Amino acid sequence: MAEILTLREAVQRFVNDGDTLALEGFTHLIPTAAAHEIIRQGRKDLTLVRMTPDLVYDLLIGAGCAKKLIFSWGGNPGVGSLRRLRDAVEKGWPQPLEIEEHSHADLANAYVAGASGLPFAVLRAYAGSDLPKVNPLIRSVTCPFTGEVLAAVPSVRPDVTVIHAQKADGKGNVLIQGILGVQKEAALAARHCIVTVEEIVDDLKAPMNACVLPAWALSAVCPVPGGAHPSYAHGYYERDNRFYQDWDPIARNRESFTAWIDDFIRGTADFSAFQEKMGQARLAAQEAE
């Protein structure tokens, strides 16, 4: 049953060294604040799972939190490479990173299997693909009814899933609006689920067919306004395209990256303090132009 906690309390209680951790959110509602807090608390040896690793995992990998990445695409959307991911894979900095690559359809089905309590997922995929040659976990099974050969992959069952949503009520029920990725499936597949939200309200006022995650399926709900920045939160704020563009030169160099996270993440008490510091830095930069 979900408890209303601060993000610091939730990470302290539920995220441990060596865990398999999924931070999900597609295009918007990406749980950036949670990634920051995991870095602040110095978690390490994490196996990270995400369908589209972007800046949140570049941060976690560069900060030395990760030992393995399970993914189905990776990049800085609209800009280019994830510099810290690439440095870890190619040169082992700040430590070697094991990678396990899947297709989007594969990983989405693996989450569904995990949420269903099944050991593996079956899908019609990979005909003519070379991906099974580099990922031995992509295997095949023969349908006992038709004889068709299908792809099979292990289910994804994280120790902890973290997502961001628009709002929760006082009982811990959560409403997600706008584009849905695999947040629901990732939440139900996990042993624990932390949800950061823009606000806590008396009544969700959920429309018909809305995605509502019940409190009994969650471990913690944490109010963190703006917690998806620089991605957008449908109905609350827009995507900060400039941040994605500015990230590339910061992350390109080990020294500039380390200085940035020491200043803006490790050097701030929480995401609210980070937002204030970022705002001051941007204002100073504008005045200097």
mmCIF file of C-alpha atoms in Angstrom:
data_model
loop_
_atom_site.group_PDB
_atom_site.id
_atom_site.type_symbol
_atom_site.label_atom_id
_atom_site.label_comp_id
_atom_site.label_asym_id
_atom_site.label_seq_id
_atom_site.Cartn_x
_atom_site.Cartn_y
_atom_site.Cartn_z
ATOM 1 C CA MET A 1 0.000 0.000 0.000
ATOM 2 C CA ALA A 2 1.401 3.381 -0.998
ATOM 3 C CA GLU A 3 2.712 5.774 1.627
ATOM 4 C CA ILE A 4 3.056 9.506 1.038
ATOM 5 C CA LEU A 5 6.796 10.099 1.517
ATOM 6 C CA THR A 6 9.469 12.564 0.527
ATOM 7 C CA LEU A 7 11.560 11.375 -2.392
ATOM 8 C CA ARG A 8 14.587 11.186 -0.110
ATOM 9 C CA GLU A 9 12.720 8.856 2.253
ATOM 10 C CA ALA A 10 11.429 6.675 -0.584
ATOM 11 C CA VAL A 11 14.879 6.169 -2.128
ATOM 12 C CA GLN A 12 16.413 5.483 1.284
ATOM 13 C CA ARG A 13 13.787 2.854 2.045
ATOM 14 C CA PHE A 14 13.317 1.065 -1.258
ATOM 15 C CA VAL A 15 16.398 1.508 -3.505
ATOM 16 C CA ASN A 16 19.423 -0.565 -2.514
ATOM 17 C CA ASP A 17 22.870 -1.172 -3.984
ATOM 18 C CA GLY A 18 22.764 -3.991 -6.529
ATOM 19 C CA ASP A 19 19.055 -3.590 -7.313
ATOM 20 C CA THR A 20 17.473 -3.924 -10.739
ATOM 21 C CA LEU A 21 15.905 -0.512 -11.271
ATOM 22 C CA ALA A 22 13.500 0.677 -13.981
ATOM 23 C CA LEU A 23 12.867 4.389 -14.518
ATOM 24 C CA GLU A 24 10.130 4.567 -17.135
ATOM 25 C CA GLY A 25 8.264 7.313 -18.942
ATOM 26 C CA PHE A 26 7.919 7.796 -22.678
ATOM 27 C CA THR A 27 8.536 11.259 -24.186
ATOM 28 C CA HIS A 28 7.064 12.951 -21.126
ATOM 29 C CA LEU A 29 6.791 12.133 -17.424
ATOM 30 C CA ILE A 30 10.423 10.974 -17.281
ATOM 31 C CA PRO A 31 11.394 10.633 -13.574
ATOM 32 C CA THR A 32 14.419 12.958 -13.562
ATOM 33 C CA ALA A 33 14.091 14.008 -9.927
ATOM 34 C CA ALA A 34 14.327 10.381 -8.816
ATOM 35 C CA ALA A 35 17.523 9.861 -10.832
ATOM 36 C CA HIS A 36 19.029 12.890 -9.107
ATOM 37 C CA GLU A 37 18.125 11.573 -5.662
ATOM 38 C CA ILE A 38 19.630 8.155 -6.412
ATOM 39 C CA ILE A 39 22.881 9.926 -7.325
ATOM 40 C CA ARG A 40 22.757 12.048 -4.153
ATOM 41 C CA GLN A 41 22.418 8.922 -2.049
ATOM 42 C CA GLY A 42 25.331 7.238 -3.810
ATOM 43 C CA ARG A 43 23.601 4.050 -4.920
ATOM 44 C CA LYS A 44 25.874 1.717 -6.906
ATOM 45 C CA ASP A 45 26.013 -1.576 -8.840
ATOM 46 C CA LEU A 46 22.522 -1.006 -10.226
ATOM 47 C CA THR A 47 21.112 -2.864 -13.212
ATOM 48 C CA LEU A 48 19.176 -0.185 -15.077
ATOM 49 C CA VAL A 49 16.219 -1.031 -17.305
ATOM 50 C CA ARG A 50 14.593 1.451 -19.684
ATOM 51 C CA MET A 51 13.045 1.245 -23.125
ATOM 52 C CA THR A 52 14.591 4.536 -24.251
ATOM 53 C CA PRO A 53 17.581 5.520 -22.096
ATOM 54 C CA ASP A 54 18.127 9.257 -22.355
ATOM 55 C CA LEU A 55 19.504 11.909 -20.015
ATOM 56 C CA VAL A 56 18.385 10.229 -16.781
ATOM 57 C CA TYR A 57 20.509 7.165 -17.502
ATOM 58 C CA ASP A 58 23.392 9.228 -18.885
ATOM 59 C CA LEU A 59 23.442 10.864 -15.447
ATOM 60 C CA LEU A 60 23.264 7.605 -13.497
ATOM 61 C CA ILE A 61 25.892 5.886 -15.643
ATOM 62 C CA GLY A 62 28.282 8.834 -15.534
ATOM 63 C CA ALA A 63 27.862 9.135 -11.770
ATOM 64 C CA GLY A 64 29.044 5.546 -11.335
ATOM 65 C CA CYS A 65 25.698 4.130 -10.181
ATOM 66 C CA ALA A 66 25.296 1.432 -12.849
ATOM 67 C CA LYS A 67 26.934 -1.898 -13.645
ATOM 68 C CA LYS A 68 24.511 -3.016 -16.393
ATOM 69 C CA LEU A 69 21.991 -1.514 -18.799
ATOM 70 C CA ILE A 70 19.013 -3.391 -20.283
ATOM 71 C CA PHE A 71 17.538 -1.242 -23.039
ATOM 72 C CA SER A 72 15.947 -0.970 -26.475
ATOM 73 C CA TRP A 73 17.367 2.347 -27.758
ATOM 74 C CA GLY A 74 19.625 5.004 -26.300
ATOM 75 C CA GLY A 75 20.323 8.633 -27.160
ATOM 76 C CA ASN A 76 19.780 12.308 -26.424
ATOM 77 C CA PRO A 77 16.479 12.820 -28.298
ATOM 78 C CA GLY A 78 16.875 15.271 -31.167
ATOM 79 C CA VAL A 79 20.524 15.962 -30.306
ATOM 80 C CA GLY A 80 22.711 12.853 -30.608
ATOM 81 C CA SER A 81 24.671 10.405 -28.489
ATOM 82 C CA LEU A 82 24.571 9.817 -24.772
ATOM 83 C CA ARG A 83 28.182 10.721 -24.037
ATOM 84 C CA ARG A 84 28.444 9.096 -20.611
ATOM 85 C CA LEU A 85 26.806 5.867 -21.806
ATOM 86 C CA ARG A 86 29.167 5.751 -24.748
ATOM 87 C CA ASP A 87 32.256 6.438 -22.617
ATOM 88 C CA ALA A 88 31.295 3.666 -20.189
ATOM 89 C CA VAL A 89 30.758 1.114 -22.965
ATOM 90 C CA GLU A 90 33.769 2.047 -25.072
ATOM 91 C CA LYS A 91 36.334 3.010 -22.414
ATOM 92 C CA GLY A 92 34.988 1.715 -19.094
ATOM 93 C CA TRP A 93 34.643 5.140 -17.444
ATOM 94 C CA PRO A 94 33.760 5.649 -14.652
ATOM 95 C CA GLN A 95 33.461 1.854 -14.612
ATOM 96 C CA PRO A 96 32.722 -0.884 -17.169
ATOM 97 C CA LEU A 97 29.080 -1.164 -18.200
ATOM 98 C CA GLU A 98 27.491 -4.397 -19.377
ATOM 99 C CA ILE A 99 24.781 -3.866 -21.987
ATOM 100 C CA GLU A 100 21.834 -6.045 -22.996
ATOM 101 C CA GLU A 101 19.984 -4.728 -26.044
ATOM 102 C CA HIS A 102 16.437 -5.587 -27.107
ATOM 103 C CA SER A 103 13.859 -4.216 -29.531
ATOM 104 C CA HIS A 104 11.059 -1.972 -28.267
ATOM 105 C CA ALA A 105 8.437 -4.663 -28.865
ATOM 106 C CA ASP A 106 10.586 -7.219 -27.071
ATOM 107 C CA LEU A 107 11.144 -5.111 -23.955
ATOM 108 C CA ALA A 108 7.513 -3.976 -23.798
ATOM 109 C CA ASN A 109 6.399 -7.611 -23.900
ATOM 110 C CA ALA A 110 9.002 -8.500 -21.259
ATOM 111 C CA TYR A 111 7.427 -5.928 -18.917
ATOM 112 C CA VAL A 112 3.960 -7.363 -19.641
ATOM 113 C CA ALA A 113 5.224 -10.848 -18.799
ATOM 114 C CA GLY A 114 6.753 -9.557 -15.587
ATOM 115 C CA ALA A 115 3.522 -7.832 -14.613
ATOM 116 C CA SER A 116 1.693 -11.115 -15.315
ATOM 117 C CA GLY A 117 4.052 -13.126 -13.123
ATOM 118 C CA LEU A 118 5.351 -15.117 -16.100
ATOM 119 C CA PRO A 119 8.973 -16.222 -16.562
ATOM 120 C CA PHE A 120 9.271 -15.121 -20.188
ATOM 121 C CA ALA A 121 7.529 -13.280 -23.014
ATOM 122 C CA VAL A 122 6.656 -14.655 -26.450
ATOM 123 C CA LEU A 123 6.385 -12.486 -29.543
ATOM 124 C CA ARG A 124 6.508 -12.685 -33.313
ATOM 125 C CA ALA A 125 9.752 -10.827 -33.969
ATOM 126 C CA TYR A 126 13.407 -10.838 -35.054
ATOM 127 C CA ALA A 127 12.918 -12.493 -38.448
ATOM 128 C CA GLY A 128 16.006 -11.420 -40.404
ATOM 129 C CA SER A 129 17.438 -9.482 -37.450
ATOM 130 C CA ASP A 130 21.032 -9.810 -36.233
ATOM 131 C CA LEU A 131 20.164 -8.709 -32.685
ATOM 132 C CA PRO A 132 19.803 -12.317 -31.417
ATOM 133 C CA LYS A 133 23.435 -12.858 -32.487
ATOM 134 C CA VAL A 134 24.638 -10.320 -29.901
ATOM 135 C CA ASN A 135 22.032 -11.023 -27.213
ATOM 136 C CA PRO A 136 21.949 -14.721 -26.259
ATOM 137 C CA LEU A 137 18.860 -14.107 -24.111
ATOM 138 C CA ILE A 138 16.770 -13.702 -27.257
ATOM 139 C CA ARG A 139 15.763 -17.282 -27.972
ATOM 140 C CA SER A 140 12.999 -19.149 -29.764
ATOM 141 C CA VAL A 141 10.137 -21.464 -28.863
ATOM 142 C CA THR A 142 7.851 -23.538 -31.028
ATOM 143 C CA CYS A 143 4.126 -23.066 -30.581
ATOM 144 C CA PRO A 144 2.630 -26.392 -29.395
ATOM 145 C CA PHE A 145 -0.575 -25.666 -31.319
ATOM 146 C CA THR A 146 0.600 -24.377 -34.712
ATOM 147 C CA GLY A 147 4.282 -25.300 -34.884
ATOM 148 C CA GLU A 148 5.213 -21.658 -35.531
ATOM 149 C CA VAL A 149 8.650 -20.602 -34.272
ATOM 150 C CA LEU A 150 8.402 -17.500 -32.085
ATOM 151 C CA ALA A 151 10.871 -15.310 -30.210
ATOM 152 C CA ALA A 152 11.125 -15.666 -26.433
ATOM 153 C CA VAL A 153 12.812 -13.317 -23.946
ATOM 154 C CA PRO A 154 13.059 -13.296 -20.133
ATOM 155 C CA SER A 155 10.431 -11.263 -18.310
ATOM 156 C CA VAL A 156 11.495 -8.018 -16.666
ATOM 157 C CA ARG A 157 10.736 -7.953 -12.940
ATOM 158 C CA PRO A 158 12.555 -5.000 -11.364
ATOM 159 C CA ASP A 159 13.299 -4.717 -7.686
ATOM 160 C CA VAL A 160 12.102 -1.119 -7.991
ATOM 161 C CA THR A 161 10.266 0.799 -10.695
ATOM 162 C CA VAL A 162 10.137 4.597 -10.565
ATOM 163 C CA ILE A 163 7.708 6.645 -12.659
ATOM 164 C CA HIS A 164 6.418 10.220 -12.691
ATOM 165 C CA ALA A 165 2.742 11.166 -12.968
ATOM 166 C CA GLN A 166 0.533 14.208 -12.828
ATOM 167 C CA LYS A 167 -1.262 13.672 -9.545
ATOM 168 C CA ALA A 168 -2.204 11.398 -6.696
ATOM 169 C CA ASP A 169 -4.909 11.546 -4.086
ATOM 170 C CA GLY A 170 -4.354 11.386 -0.342
ATOM 171 C CA LYS A 171 -4.814 7.608 -0.343
ATOM 172 C CA GLY A 172 -1.968 7.091 -2.822
ATOM 173 C CA ASN A 173 -3.958 6.380 -5.978
ATOM 174 C CA VAL A 174 -2.176 7.835 -9.029
ATOM 175 C CA LEU A 175 -3.527 9.308 -12.274
ATOM 176 C CA ILE A 176 -1.372 9.268 -15.429
ATOM 177 C CA GLN A 177 -2.533 11.410 -18.356
ATOM 178 C CA GLY A 178 -1.211 11.892 -21.882
ATOM 179 C CA ILE A 179 1.109 9.541 -23.744
ATOM 180 C CA LEU A 180 1.597 6.222 -22.000
ATOM 181 C CA GLY A 181 4.700 4.146 -22.465
ATOM 182 C CA VAL A 182 5.099 1.067 -20.274
ATOM 183 C CA GLN A 183 4.671 2.820 -16.917
ATOM 184 C CA LYS A 184 1.679 0.707 -15.896
ATOM 185 C CA GLU A 185 3.352 -2.566 -16.837
ATOM 186 C CA ALA A 186 6.681 -1.580 -15.267
ATOM 187 C CA ALA A 187 4.922 -0.596 -12.044
ATOM 188 C CA LEU A 188 2.999 -3.869 -11.802
ATOM 189 C CA ALA A 189 6.078 -5.949 -12.657
ATOM 190 C CA ALA A 190 8.177 -4.528 -9.826
ATOM 191 C CA ARG A 191 8.598 -5.618 -6.225
ATOM 192 C CA HIS A 192 8.370 -1.957 -5.201
ATOM 193 C CA CYS A 193 7.120 1.083 -7.122
ATOM 194 C CA ILE A 194 7.883 4.729 -6.342
ATOM 195 C CA VAL A 195 5.790 7.397 -8.063
ATOM 196 C CA THR A 196 6.756 11.063 -8.068
ATOM 197 C CA VAL A 197 3.845 13.394 -8.806
ATOM 198 C CA GLU A 198 3.253 17.026 -9.633
ATOM 199 C CA GLU A 199 0.657 17.392 -6.895
ATOM 200 C CA ILE A 200 -1.522 15.601 -4.364
ATOM 201 C CA VAL A 201 -5.219 16.412 -4.639
ATOM 202 C CA ASP A 202 -8.388 15.566 -2.769
ATOM 203 C CA ASP A 203 -10.061 14.021 -5.831
ATOM 204 C CA LEU A 204 -8.322 12.687 -8.950
ATOM 205 C CA LYS A 205 -11.385 13.454 -11.103
ATOM 206 C CA ALA A 206 -10.213 10.713 -13.425
ATOM 207 C CA PRO A 207 -12.036 10.665 -16.779
ATOM 208 C CA MET A 208 -13.448 7.485 -18.276
ATOM 209 C CA ASN A 209 -10.757 5.018 -19.429
ATOM 210 C CA ALA A 210 -8.004 6.944 -17.648
ATOM 211 C CA CYS A 211 -4.890 5.151 -16.418
ATOM 212 C CA VAL A 212 -5.184 5.012 -12.635
ATOM 213 C CA LEU A 213 -2.635 3.046 -10.619
ATOM 214 C CA PRO A 214 -4.239 1.932 -7.344
ATOM 215 C CA ALA A 215 -2.515 2.564 -4.047
ATOM 216 C CA TRP A 216 -2.290 -1.165 -3.324
ATOM 217 C CA ALA A 217 0.048 -1.615 -6.317
ATOM 218 C CA LEU A 218 2.490 1.091 -5.186
ATOM 219 C CA SER A 219 5.041 1.495 -2.401
ATOM 220 C CA ALA A 220 5.475 5.259 -2.185
ATOM 221 C CA VAL A 221 4.029 8.436 -3.656
ATOM 222 C CA CYS A 222 6.268 11.490 -3.499
ATOM 223 C CA PRO A 223 5.170 15.044 -4.338
ATOM 224 C CA VAL A 224 7.900 16.574 -6.536
ATOM 225 C CA PRO A 225 6.588 19.492 -8.636
ATOM 226 C CA GLY A 226 8.520 19.726 -11.885
ATOM 227 C CA GLY A 227 10.030 16.305 -11.249
ATOM 228 C CA ALA A 228 9.986 15.281 -14.923
ATOM 229 C CA HIS A 229 12.040 18.267 -16.151
ATOM 230 C CA PRO A 230 13.565 18.597 -18.737
ATOM 231 C CA SER A 231 10.909 16.312 -20.263
ATOM 232 C CA TYR A 232 7.373 17.636 -20.193
ATOM 233 C CA ALA A 233 4.398 16.769 -18.033
ATOM 234 C CA HIS A 234 1.193 16.836 -20.058
ATOM 235 C CA GLY A 235 -1.074 19.559 -18.714
ATOM 236 C CA TYR A 236 1.610 21.073 -16.462
ATOM 237 C CA TYR A 237 4.685 22.250 -18.402
ATOM 238 C CA GLU A 238 6.393 21.933 -21.753
ATOM 239 C CA ARG A 239 9.571 20.147 -22.781
ATOM 240 C CA ASP A 240 12.752 22.142 -22.119
ATOM 241 C CA ASN A 241 14.431 21.687 -25.484
ATOM 242 C CA ARG A 242 17.300 23.976 -24.551
ATOM 243 C CA PHE A 243 18.316 21.705 -21.675
ATOM 244 C CA TYR A 244 18.693 18.737 -24.031
ATOM 245 C CA GLN A 245 20.833 20.854 -26.352
ATOM 246 C CA ASP A 246 22.942 22.216 -23.494
ATOM 247 C CA TRP A 247 23.480 18.721 -22.103
ATOM 248 C CA ASP A 248 25.643 17.550 -25.007
ATOM 249 C CA PRO A 249 28.668 19.819 -24.356
ATOM 250 C CA ILE A 250 28.374 19.217 -20.600
ATOM 251 C CA ALA A 251 28.351 15.428 -20.945
ATOM 252 C CA ARG A 252 30.908 15.276 -23.764
ATOM 253 C CA ASN A 253 33.803 15.863 -21.365
ATOM 254 C CA ARG A 254 34.433 13.865 -18.162
ATOM 255 C CA GLU A 255 35.626 16.891 -16.215
ATOM 256 C CA SER A 256 32.721 19.156 -17.197
ATOM 257 C CA PHE A 257 30.228 16.376 -16.464
ATOM 258 C CA THR A 258 31.697 15.666 -13.021
ATOM 259 C CA ALA A 259 31.793 19.366 -12.180
ATOM 260 C CA TRP A 260 28.151 19.727 -13.241
ATOM 261 C CA ILE A 261 26.775 16.874 -11.123
ATOM 262 C CA ASP A 262 28.938 17.898 -8.160
ATOM 263 C CA ASP A 263 27.529 21.413 -8.394
ATOM 264 C CA PHE A 264 23.914 20.869 -9.438
ATOM 265 C CA ILE A 265 23.050 17.425 -8.031
ATOM 266 C CA ARG A 266 25.427 16.449 -5.226
ATOM 267 C CA GLY A 267 25.656 20.120 -4.293
ATOM 268 C CA THR A 268 21.893 20.567 -3.836
ATOM 269 C CA ALA A 269 19.660 19.202 -1.097
ATOM 270 C CA ASP A 270 16.763 18.123 -3.324
ATOM 271 C CA PHE A 271 15.126 18.695 -6.702
ATOM 272 C CA SER A 272 13.590 21.990 -5.610
ATOM 273 C CA ALA A 273 17.040 23.306 -4.724
ATOM 274 C CA PHE A 274 18.339 22.001 -8.063
ATOM 275 C CA GLN A 275 15.599 23.876 -9.929
ATOM 276 C CA GLU A 276 16.400 27.091 -8.077
ATOM 277 C CA LYS A 277 20.109 26.757 -8.804
ATOM 278 C CA MET A 278 19.490 25.983 -12.478
ATOM 279 C CA GLY A 279 17.250 29.023 -12.759
ATOM 280 C CA GLN A 280 19.927 31.248 -11.262
ATOM 281 C CA ALA A 281 22.575 29.821 -13.608
ATOM 282 C CA ARG A 282 20.390 30.414 -16.660
ATOM 283 C CA LEU A 283 19.605 33.971 -15.615
ATOM 284 C CA ALA A 284 23.308 34.703 -15.100
ATOM 285 C CA ALA A 285 24.083 33.226 -18.532
ATOM 286 C CA GLN A 286 21.419 35.389 -20.185
ATOM 287 C CA GLU A 287 22.716 38.534 -18.500
ATOM 288 C CA ALA A 288 26.245 37.712 -19.674
ATOM 289 C CA GLU A 289 25.166 37.420 -23.326
#
